[in-house]
Short mmCIF file of C-alpha atoms and ligand atoms in Angstrom, two decimals:
data_model
loop_
_atom_site.label_atom_id
_atom_site.label_comp_id
_atom_site.label_asym_id
_atom_site.label_seq_id
_atom_site.Cartn_x
_atom_site.Cartn_y
_atom_site.Cartn_z
CA MET A 13 -22.44 1.85 -14.03
CA TYR A 14 -20.25 1.90 -10.90
CA PRO A 15 -21.35 5.38 -9.71
CA PHE A 16 -24.96 4.12 -9.89
CA LEU A 17 -24.07 0.94 -7.98
CA PHE A 18 -22.09 2.94 -5.43
CA HIS A 19 -24.84 5.47 -4.69
CA SER A 20 -27.79 3.11 -4.87
CA VAL A 21 -26.31 0.09 -3.09
CA PHE A 22 -22.92 0.54 -1.40
CA ALA A 23 -23.50 4.05 -0.04
CA ARG A 24 -26.64 2.80 1.76
CA MET A 25 -24.76 -0.03 3.43
CA ASP A 26 -22.40 -0.04 6.37
CA PRO A 27 -19.00 0.69 4.75
CA GLU A 28 -17.24 -2.30 6.29
CA ARG A 29 -20.01 -4.62 5.12
CA ALA A 30 -19.85 -3.06 1.64
CA HIS A 31 -16.08 -3.66 1.64
CA GLY A 32 -16.63 -7.30 2.60
CA LEU A 33 -19.19 -7.84 -0.16
CA ALA A 34 -17.15 -6.08 -2.85
CA PHE A 35 -14.00 -7.97 -1.88
CA ALA A 36 -15.88 -11.30 -1.87
CA ALA A 37 -17.15 -10.50 -5.38
CA ILE A 38 -13.60 -9.77 -6.58
CA ARG A 39 -12.32 -13.02 -5.08
CA GLY A 40 -15.27 -14.92 -6.51
CA ALA A 41 -14.61 -13.52 -9.98
CA ALA A 42 -10.97 -14.57 -9.80
CA ALA A 43 -12.05 -18.11 -8.89
CA ALA A 44 -14.60 -18.47 -11.72
CA PRO A 45 -12.87 -19.18 -15.04
CA GLY A 46 -15.59 -17.65 -17.31
CA VAL A 47 -15.91 -14.43 -15.34
CA ARG A 48 -12.17 -14.26 -14.87
CA SER A 49 -11.46 -14.39 -18.59
CA ALA A 50 -14.00 -11.66 -19.26
CA VAL A 51 -12.58 -9.46 -16.50
CA ARG A 52 -9.04 -10.03 -17.66
CA LEU A 53 -9.96 -9.05 -21.21
CA THR A 54 -11.24 -5.69 -20.06
CA ALA A 55 -9.06 -5.02 -17.06
CA ALA A 56 -5.63 -6.50 -17.77
CA PRO A 57 -2.96 -3.85 -18.16
CA ARG A 58 -1.82 -3.52 -21.74
CA HIS A 59 0.80 -0.85 -21.44
CA PRO A 60 4.30 -2.33 -21.54
CA GLU A 61 5.72 1.20 -21.61
CA LEU A 62 4.61 1.56 -17.98
CA ARG A 63 6.88 -1.26 -16.80
CA VAL A 64 9.23 -0.11 -14.13
CA ARG A 65 12.13 -1.64 -12.24
CA ALA A 66 12.31 -0.69 -8.58
CA LEU A 67 13.52 -2.37 -5.37
CA GLY A 68 15.23 -4.95 -7.59
CA ILE A 69 11.79 -6.07 -8.85
CA ASP A 70 10.23 -5.75 -12.30
CA PHE A 71 6.83 -4.16 -11.77
CA PRO A 72 4.35 -4.46 -14.66
CA GLY A 73 3.46 -0.82 -13.94
CA PRO A 74 3.76 1.72 -11.16
CA PHE A 75 0.25 1.56 -9.67
CA GLY A 76 -0.48 -0.62 -6.66
CA LEU A 77 -3.16 -1.17 -4.06
CA ALA A 78 -2.19 0.39 -0.72
CA ALA A 79 -2.17 -1.53 2.56
CA GLY A 80 -5.39 -2.08 4.46
CA PHE A 81 -7.65 -3.39 1.69
CA ASP A 82 -6.35 -6.96 1.77
CA LYS A 83 -5.11 -7.18 5.34
CA ASN A 84 -4.85 -10.98 5.34
CA ALA A 85 -3.53 -11.77 1.85
CA VAL A 86 -6.74 -13.49 0.79
CA GLY A 87 -7.45 -11.67 -2.48
CA ILE A 88 -4.15 -11.03 -4.25
CA ASP A 89 -5.15 -12.88 -7.42
CA GLY A 90 -8.46 -11.05 -7.81
CA LEU A 91 -6.88 -7.67 -7.17
CA THR A 92 -4.12 -8.39 -9.68
CA MET A 93 -6.76 -9.51 -12.15
CA LEU A 94 -8.32 -6.05 -11.95
CA GLY A 95 -5.03 -4.52 -13.01
CA PHE A 96 -3.18 -3.45 -9.88
CA ASP A 97 0.54 -3.74 -10.58
CA PHE A 98 1.27 -4.76 -7.02
CA VAL A 99 -0.65 -5.44 -3.86
CA GLU A 100 0.53 -4.47 -0.41
CA VAL A 101 -1.07 -6.80 2.11
CA GLY A 102 -1.47 -6.02 5.81
CA THR A 103 -0.99 -4.43 8.15
CA VAL A 104 -0.11 -7.78 9.70
CA THR A 105 0.83 -7.98 13.37
CA ALA A 106 2.87 -10.70 15.08
CA ARG A 107 -0.23 -12.17 16.72
CA PRO A 108 -3.82 -12.08 15.46
CA GLN A 109 -6.05 -9.32 16.79
CA ALA A 110 -9.67 -8.30 16.36
CA GLY A 111 -9.12 -4.57 15.94
CA ASN A 112 -11.39 -1.88 17.34
CA GLU A 113 -15.09 -2.21 18.02
CA PRO A 114 -17.36 -1.55 15.03
CA THR A 115 -18.47 0.86 13.68
CA ARG A 116 -14.94 1.74 12.62
CA LEU A 117 -15.10 2.72 8.92
CA PHE A 118 -16.96 5.80 7.64
CA ARG A 119 -17.49 7.50 4.29
CA LEU A 120 -17.32 11.24 3.81
CA ILE A 121 -18.95 11.20 0.40
CA PRO A 122 -18.94 14.97 -0.29
CA ASP A 123 -15.18 14.89 0.32
CA ARG A 124 -14.51 11.63 -1.52
CA ALA A 125 -12.81 10.54 1.67
CA LEU A 126 -12.92 7.81 4.30
CA VAL A 127 -12.24 7.79 8.02
CA ASN A 128 -11.14 4.52 9.56
CA ARG A 129 -10.15 3.33 13.00
CA MET A 130 -9.92 -0.35 12.12
CA GLY A 131 -7.05 -0.89 14.56
CA PHE A 132 -5.08 -3.56 12.64
CA ASN A 133 -7.75 -6.25 12.58
CA ASN A 134 -5.85 -9.17 11.06
CA ASP A 135 -5.20 -12.91 11.23
CA GLY A 136 -1.64 -12.54 12.56
CA SER A 137 1.76 -13.21 11.03
CA ALA A 138 1.72 -17.02 11.25
CA ALA A 139 -1.59 -17.37 9.38
CA VAL A 140 -0.70 -14.78 6.75
CA ALA A 141 2.76 -16.32 6.22
CA ALA A 142 1.17 -19.75 5.70
CA ARG A 143 -1.31 -18.26 3.21
CA LEU A 144 1.45 -16.49 1.26
CA ALA A 145 3.54 -19.68 1.18
CA ARG A 146 0.56 -21.71 -0.09
CA ARG A 147 -0.11 -19.11 -2.74
CA ARG A 148 3.45 -19.19 -3.99
CA TYR A 149 4.11 -22.88 -3.67
CA GLY A 150 0.76 -24.63 -3.31
CA ARG A 151 -1.04 -26.85 -5.79
CA ARG A 152 -1.25 -25.20 -9.18
CA THR A 153 -4.49 -23.53 -10.08
CA PRO A 154 -5.28 -22.43 -13.61
CA TYR A 155 -5.03 -18.76 -12.69
CA ARG A 156 -2.47 -17.48 -10.28
CA PRO A 157 -0.66 -14.45 -11.57
CA ASN A 158 2.89 -13.80 -10.51
CA ALA A 159 1.91 -10.66 -8.69
CA VAL A 160 4.30 -8.43 -6.81
CA VAL A 161 3.28 -8.68 -3.15
CA GLY A 162 4.45 -6.28 -0.46
CA VAL A 163 3.86 -7.13 3.17
CA ASN A 164 3.17 -4.32 5.63
CA ILE A 165 3.83 -5.07 9.31
CA GLY A 166 2.75 -3.36 12.52
CA LYS A 167 2.63 -3.77 16.27
CA ASN A 168 0.02 -5.58 18.33
CA LYS A 169 -2.05 -3.17 20.38
CA SER A 170 -1.45 -5.03 23.65
CA VAL A 171 2.35 -4.80 23.32
CA PRO A 172 3.85 -1.88 25.27
CA GLU A 173 6.42 0.44 23.73
CA SER A 174 9.21 -1.50 25.45
CA GLY A 175 8.25 -4.65 23.52
CA ALA A 176 7.65 -2.96 20.18
CA VAL A 177 10.96 -3.90 18.55
CA GLN A 178 10.58 -7.58 19.45
CA ASP A 179 7.00 -7.56 18.17
CA TYR A 180 8.06 -6.23 14.76
CA VAL A 181 10.96 -8.69 14.71
CA THR A 182 8.60 -11.63 15.29
CA ALA A 183 6.37 -10.51 12.42
CA THR A 184 9.45 -10.00 10.24
CA GLU A 185 10.85 -13.45 10.97
CA ARG A 186 7.60 -15.04 9.89
CA LEU A 187 6.81 -12.87 6.89
CA ALA A 188 10.03 -11.64 5.30
CA GLY A 189 10.56 -14.89 3.41
CA HIS A 190 7.19 -14.46 1.72
CA ALA A 191 7.36 -10.79 0.79
CA ASP A 192 8.66 -9.15 -2.37
CA TYR A 193 9.14 -6.11 -0.16
CA LEU A 194 8.52 -5.43 3.52
CA VAL A 195 7.05 -2.24 4.99
CA VAL A 196 7.45 -1.13 8.58
CA ASN A 197 4.26 0.72 9.39
CA VAL A 198 4.82 3.25 12.15
CA SER A 199 2.19 5.67 10.94
CA SER A 200 -1.31 4.33 11.56
CA PRO A 201 -3.19 6.57 13.97
CA ASN A 202 -5.30 3.76 15.40
CA THR A 203 -2.78 1.96 17.59
CA PRO A 204 -1.96 4.08 20.64
CA GLY A 205 1.68 5.17 20.63
CA LEU A 206 2.50 3.63 17.24
CA ARG A 207 3.27 6.91 15.55
CA ASP A 208 5.72 7.84 18.30
CA LEU A 209 7.95 5.16 16.78
CA GLN A 210 8.57 7.57 13.89
CA ALA A 211 10.85 9.59 16.16
CA VAL A 212 14.36 8.82 15.01
CA ARG A 213 15.51 7.67 18.46
CA HIS A 214 12.90 4.88 18.29
CA LEU A 215 12.97 4.33 14.55
CA ARG A 216 16.73 3.75 14.26
CA PRO A 217 16.87 0.67 16.55
CA LEU A 218 13.53 -0.59 15.21
CA LEU A 219 14.58 -0.52 11.56
CA ALA A 220 18.01 -1.94 12.35
CA ALA A 221 16.43 -4.88 14.20
CA VAL A 222 13.89 -5.52 11.46
CA ARG A 223 16.66 -5.36 8.84
CA ALA A 224 18.70 -7.93 10.76
CA ALA A 225 15.68 -10.21 11.23
CA ALA A 226 14.74 -9.91 7.56
CA ASP A 227 18.23 -11.02 6.54
CA LEU A 228 18.12 -14.26 8.53
CA PRO A 229 17.31 -17.47 6.73
CA HIS A 230 13.62 -18.08 7.31
CA SER A 231 13.14 -21.77 6.82
CA PRO A 232 15.40 -24.80 7.05
CA GLU A 233 15.56 -24.64 3.27
CA GLY A 234 16.69 -21.01 3.36
CA ARG A 235 15.17 -17.86 2.10
CA GLY A 236 13.16 -18.13 -1.08
CA ALA A 237 13.12 -21.92 -1.13
CA ALA A 238 9.87 -23.83 -1.37
CA PRO A 239 8.73 -25.50 1.86
CA ALA A 240 9.54 -29.23 2.10
CA GLY A 241 7.43 -31.38 -0.19
CA THR A 242 6.40 -28.57 -2.50
CA ALA A 243 7.86 -27.14 -5.64
CA ALA A 244 7.78 -23.59 -6.88
CA ARG A 245 5.47 -23.10 -9.83
CA PRO A 246 7.35 -22.90 -13.10
CA GLY A 247 8.05 -19.29 -13.91
CA ALA A 248 7.13 -18.10 -10.44
CA PRO A 249 9.64 -15.56 -9.25
CA GLY A 250 11.11 -16.51 -5.90
CA PRO A 251 11.45 -13.77 -3.35
CA PRO A 252 14.56 -11.64 -3.77
CA ALA A 253 17.66 -12.73 -1.88
CA ARG A 254 17.48 -9.70 0.39
CA VAL A 255 14.01 -8.42 0.98
CA PRO A 256 13.75 -4.67 0.32
CA LEU A 257 12.77 -2.76 3.46
CA LEU A 258 10.61 0.36 3.42
CA VAL A 259 9.10 2.57 6.09
CA LYS A 260 5.65 4.14 5.82
CA ILE A 261 5.22 7.59 7.35
CA ALA A 262 2.34 9.82 8.40
CA PRO A 263 1.40 13.07 6.69
CA ASP A 264 1.14 14.67 10.12
CA LEU A 265 4.89 14.67 10.74
CA ALA A 266 6.37 18.15 10.99
CA ASP A 267 8.58 19.03 8.02
CA GLU A 268 11.75 18.70 10.13
CA ASP A 269 10.67 15.21 11.18
CA VAL A 270 10.16 14.24 7.55
CA ASP A 271 13.74 15.39 6.92
CA GLU A 272 14.98 13.36 9.87
CA VAL A 273 13.29 10.20 8.60
CA ALA A 274 14.81 10.84 5.16
CA ASP A 275 18.27 11.24 6.71
CA LEU A 276 17.81 8.07 8.72
CA ALA A 277 16.76 6.18 5.60
CA LEU A 278 20.01 7.30 3.96
CA GLU A 279 22.05 6.40 7.04
CA LEU A 280 20.57 2.91 7.33
CA GLY A 281 20.53 2.17 3.60
CA LEU A 282 16.79 1.69 3.62
CA ASP A 283 15.25 0.69 0.30
CA GLY A 284 12.26 2.99 0.30
CA ILE A 285 9.80 5.30 1.99
CA ILE A 286 6.02 5.28 1.53
CA ALA A 287 4.45 8.71 1.87
CA THR A 288 1.85 8.75 3.26
CA ASN A 289 -0.53 6.98 5.60
CA THR A 290 -3.85 8.53 6.69
CA THR A 291 -4.06 11.84 8.57
CA VAL A 292 -5.55 12.79 11.91
CA ALA A 293 -6.21 16.31 10.55
CA ARG A 294 -9.75 17.31 9.59
CA ASP A 295 -9.08 20.64 7.85
CA GLY A 296 -10.99 21.95 4.86
CA LEU A 297 -13.69 19.28 4.73
CA THR A 298 -17.01 19.83 2.97
CA THR A 299 -18.82 17.26 5.13
CA ALA A 300 -20.80 18.96 7.90
CA ALA A 301 -18.67 19.61 10.99
CA ASP A 302 -21.14 17.91 13.34
CA ARG A 303 -21.05 14.72 11.27
CA VAL A 304 -17.24 14.80 11.25
CA ALA A 305 -17.25 15.32 15.01
CA ALA A 306 -19.76 12.48 15.49
CA ILE A 307 -17.50 10.08 13.57
CA GLY A 308 -14.72 10.78 16.02
CA ALA A 309 -11.14 9.51 15.97
CA GLY A 310 -9.50 7.77 13.05
CA GLY A 311 -7.34 8.25 10.00
CA LEU A 312 -8.69 10.35 7.14
CA SER A 313 -7.85 9.19 3.62
CA GLY A 314 -8.81 10.19 0.11
CA ALA A 315 -9.00 13.55 -1.67
CA PRO A 316 -8.46 15.84 1.37
CA LEU A 317 -5.09 14.17 1.96
CA ARG A 318 -3.77 14.85 -1.52
CA ASP A 319 -1.95 18.14 -1.07
CA ARG A 320 -0.16 17.25 2.15
CA ALA A 321 0.84 13.81 0.84
CA LEU A 322 2.31 15.47 -2.24
CA ASP A 323 4.18 18.01 -0.09
CA VAL A 324 5.70 15.25 2.03
CA LEU A 325 6.78 13.39 -1.08
CA ARG A 326 8.39 16.52 -2.54
CA ARG A 327 10.22 17.13 0.72
CA LEU A 328 11.52 13.56 0.80
CA HIS A 329 12.67 13.77 -2.79
CA ALA A 330 14.48 17.04 -2.12
CA ARG A 331 16.30 15.30 0.73
CA VAL A 332 17.14 11.85 -0.69
CA GLY A 333 17.18 12.53 -4.43
CA GLY A 334 16.19 10.06 -7.12
CA PRO A 335 16.52 6.28 -6.84
CA ASP A 336 19.70 6.37 -8.94
CA GLU A 337 21.42 8.65 -6.48
CA HIS A 338 20.86 6.85 -3.18
CA GLY A 339 18.87 3.76 -4.08
CA ILE A 340 15.88 4.96 -2.06
CA VAL A 341 12.60 4.36 -3.83
CA LEU A 342 9.81 6.78 -2.96
CA VAL A 343 6.26 5.46 -3.05
CA GLY A 344 3.50 8.07 -3.30
CA ALA A 345 0.15 7.46 -1.59
CA GLY A 346 -2.68 9.62 -0.33
CA GLY A 347 -5.56 11.07 -2.31
CA ILE A 348 -4.57 9.65 -5.69
CA GLU A 349 -7.78 9.30 -7.68
CA THR A 350 -6.89 10.01 -11.30
CA ALA A 351 -4.00 9.31 -13.65
CA GLU A 352 -3.11 13.00 -13.41
CA HIS A 353 -2.70 12.67 -9.65
CA ALA A 354 -0.49 9.61 -10.09
CA TRP A 355 1.57 11.36 -12.78
CA GLU A 356 2.02 14.39 -10.51
CA ARG A 357 3.52 12.09 -7.84
CA ILE A 358 5.84 10.49 -10.38
CA LEU A 359 7.08 13.89 -11.54
CA ALA A 360 7.55 14.83 -7.87
CA GLY A 361 9.82 11.83 -7.30
CA ALA A 362 7.70 8.71 -6.75
CA THR A 363 8.80 5.62 -8.66
CA LEU A 364 5.69 3.77 -7.49
CA VAL A 365 2.26 5.03 -6.45
CA GLN A 366 -0.53 3.46 -4.44
CA GLY A 367 -4.15 4.14 -3.62
CA TYR A 368 -6.99 2.79 -1.54
CA SER A 369 -9.86 5.32 -1.14
CA GLY A 370 -10.07 5.95 -4.90
CA PHE A 371 -10.90 2.25 -5.36
CA VAL A 372 -13.96 2.68 -3.13
CA TYR A 373 -15.23 5.73 -5.03
CA GLU A 374 -14.16 4.72 -8.55
CA GLY A 375 -14.80 0.98 -8.58
CA PRO A 376 -13.25 -2.07 -10.20
CA LEU A 377 -12.18 -0.41 -13.45
CA TRP A 378 -10.14 2.15 -11.53
CA PRO A 379 -6.69 0.54 -11.92
CA ARG A 380 -7.26 0.15 -15.63
CA ARG A 381 -8.32 3.79 -16.01
CA ILE A 382 -5.20 4.93 -14.18
CA HIS A 383 -3.04 2.82 -16.51
CA ARG A 384 -4.63 4.13 -19.66
CA GLY A 385 -4.32 7.70 -18.41
CA LEU A 386 -0.70 7.24 -17.36
CA ALA A 387 0.18 5.74 -20.74
CA GLU A 388 -1.38 8.77 -22.44
CA LEU A 389 0.40 11.22 -20.15
CA LEU A 390 3.73 9.49 -20.74
CA ALA A 391 3.20 9.51 -24.52
CA ALA A 392 2.39 13.23 -24.45
CA SER A 393 5.42 14.01 -22.26
CA PRO A 394 9.03 14.56 -23.31
CA TYR A 395 10.06 11.38 -21.41
CA ALA A 396 10.81 8.13 -23.18
CA THR A 397 10.18 5.94 -20.15
CA LEU A 398 8.42 6.19 -16.85
CA ALA A 399 11.78 6.06 -15.10
CA ASP A 400 12.84 9.22 -16.97
CA ALA A 401 9.80 11.03 -15.61
CA VAL A 402 10.53 10.18 -11.95
CA GLY A 403 11.44 13.42 -10.16
CA ALA A 404 11.43 15.44 -13.40
CA ASP A 405 9.65 18.37 -11.75
CA ALA A 406 12.36 18.72 -9.16
CA ARG A 407 15.09 18.51 -11.81
CA LYS A 408 13.35 21.23 -13.79
CA ALA A 409 13.10 23.44 -10.73
CA SER A 410 16.82 23.12 -10.03
CA THR A 411 17.97 24.05 -13.55
C1 FMN B 10 -10.03 1.38 5.62
C2 FMN B 10 -8.57 1.64 5.54
C3 FMN B 10 -7.69 0.79 6.20
C4 FMN B 10 -6.32 1.03 6.13
N1 FMN B 10 -5.48 0.17 6.76
C5 FMN B 10 -4.15 0.35 6.65
C6 FMN B 10 -3.26 -0.56 7.25
O1 FMN B 10 -3.65 -1.56 7.85
N2 FMN B 10 -1.92 -0.30 7.14
C7 FMN B 10 -1.43 0.78 6.47
O2 FMN B 10 -0.22 0.96 6.39
N3 FMN B 10 -2.27 1.65 5.88
C8 FMN B 10 -3.60 1.46 5.96
N4 FMN B 10 -4.45 2.35 5.36
C9 FMN B 10 -3.88 3.55 4.70
C10 FMN B 10 -3.70 3.36 3.19
O3 FMN B 10 -2.81 2.32 2.91
C11 FMN B 10 -3.20 4.66 2.54
O4 FMN B 10 -1.91 4.95 3.00
C12 FMN B 10 -4.10 5.84 2.84
O5 FMN B 10 -5.46 5.46 2.81
C13 FMN B 10 -3.90 6.99 1.84
O6 FMN B 10 -4.23 6.57 0.54
P1 FMN B 10 -5.67 6.88 -0.14
O7 FMN B 10 -5.95 8.34 0.06
O8 FMN B 10 -5.50 6.49 -1.57
O9 FMN B 10 -6.66 6.03 0.55
C14 FMN B 10 -5.82 2.14 5.41
C15 FMN B 10 -6.71 2.98 4.74
C16 FMN B 10 -8.07 2.75 4.80
C17 FMN B 10 -9.00 3.67 4.05
#
């Protein structure tokens, strides 16, 4: 059904408009009790064996929606309803910004890929923080799952390099109290100079400042407390006492730079690394070269990213080890489309995995298909739990 809908309707529409319509439908379904119950019956994850503890959080499973789909934290409930185990919202910048001029999102259908140069279009940290607070503490609605919500932060385009640290700190001060985990995004190709912040001489002071800002109390009531006049919903998990901090890196880093980021993560006691963001490379595409050239600049995501994203993950795992060794959780992203791809990342060292482009090509039942496939792969494997499988390939290679 979805392939037909994709090719006959979505593929004929402007991709950003198609995204808007599809996302509105997901949000609408989550708000309509009858539809919601039907969707939950078919899409809710039913695989307790996929539960995983990471970053001090109990995840219902390892498969989340990567940043960029829900930039403004407006659709967490609908996305959770479809079966994503966690949703990373953002990228959110300190102040609102419109992003780049349209057209800024393109499909490369023969490659099952996307190119985007959205440029961090988002409502800004104050609006997103207020929305996250209302979601956690606002009036009860019949359906509001206790989803795990990561918040991904970035830099406003107008802020020069010299003001970058302060810009991230402002976003952190507003958002850390509302995040289950916080991601410093220094890897999007669509903000000039942003990826230069991955160089350790910039990254060290940036991450240290964000860490310090994230540890401050964020409201007069203190971190994790409900705003005045509201009460946390019964059973709702408050945010953890110390928000886990992760950094998201680009697949275009040279191998030695990947190692340097890994070493820095160890040095600073970072909680995790997300590998990877989109790539500026355009190698090995099936889409006609003149069409690729006509699209122009932007980050490429989806299937063509898979091999490099896996390589980067393997390299990180070789450097930092498993989560039990150094407490660093690796999150695999980039070109994951099937349960086999997700499983491959887990065996390579990822405790959690994320995807975005696969959702566009595979449709609303995608998270559920990944779950079912992962449960089957786990059952057929020698591992009793998902945690046992994390990094198993590397362990095998070293024995
Ligand atoms: C349209 C679009 C927008 C994105 N926006 C963001 C973003 O704002 N912040 C971010 O960290 N990553 C962003 N990403 C990157 C994804 O989170 C992910 O890292 C990347 O797409 C690789 O995963 P995939 O191959 O499964 O799509 C975006 C990706 C796409 C396709």
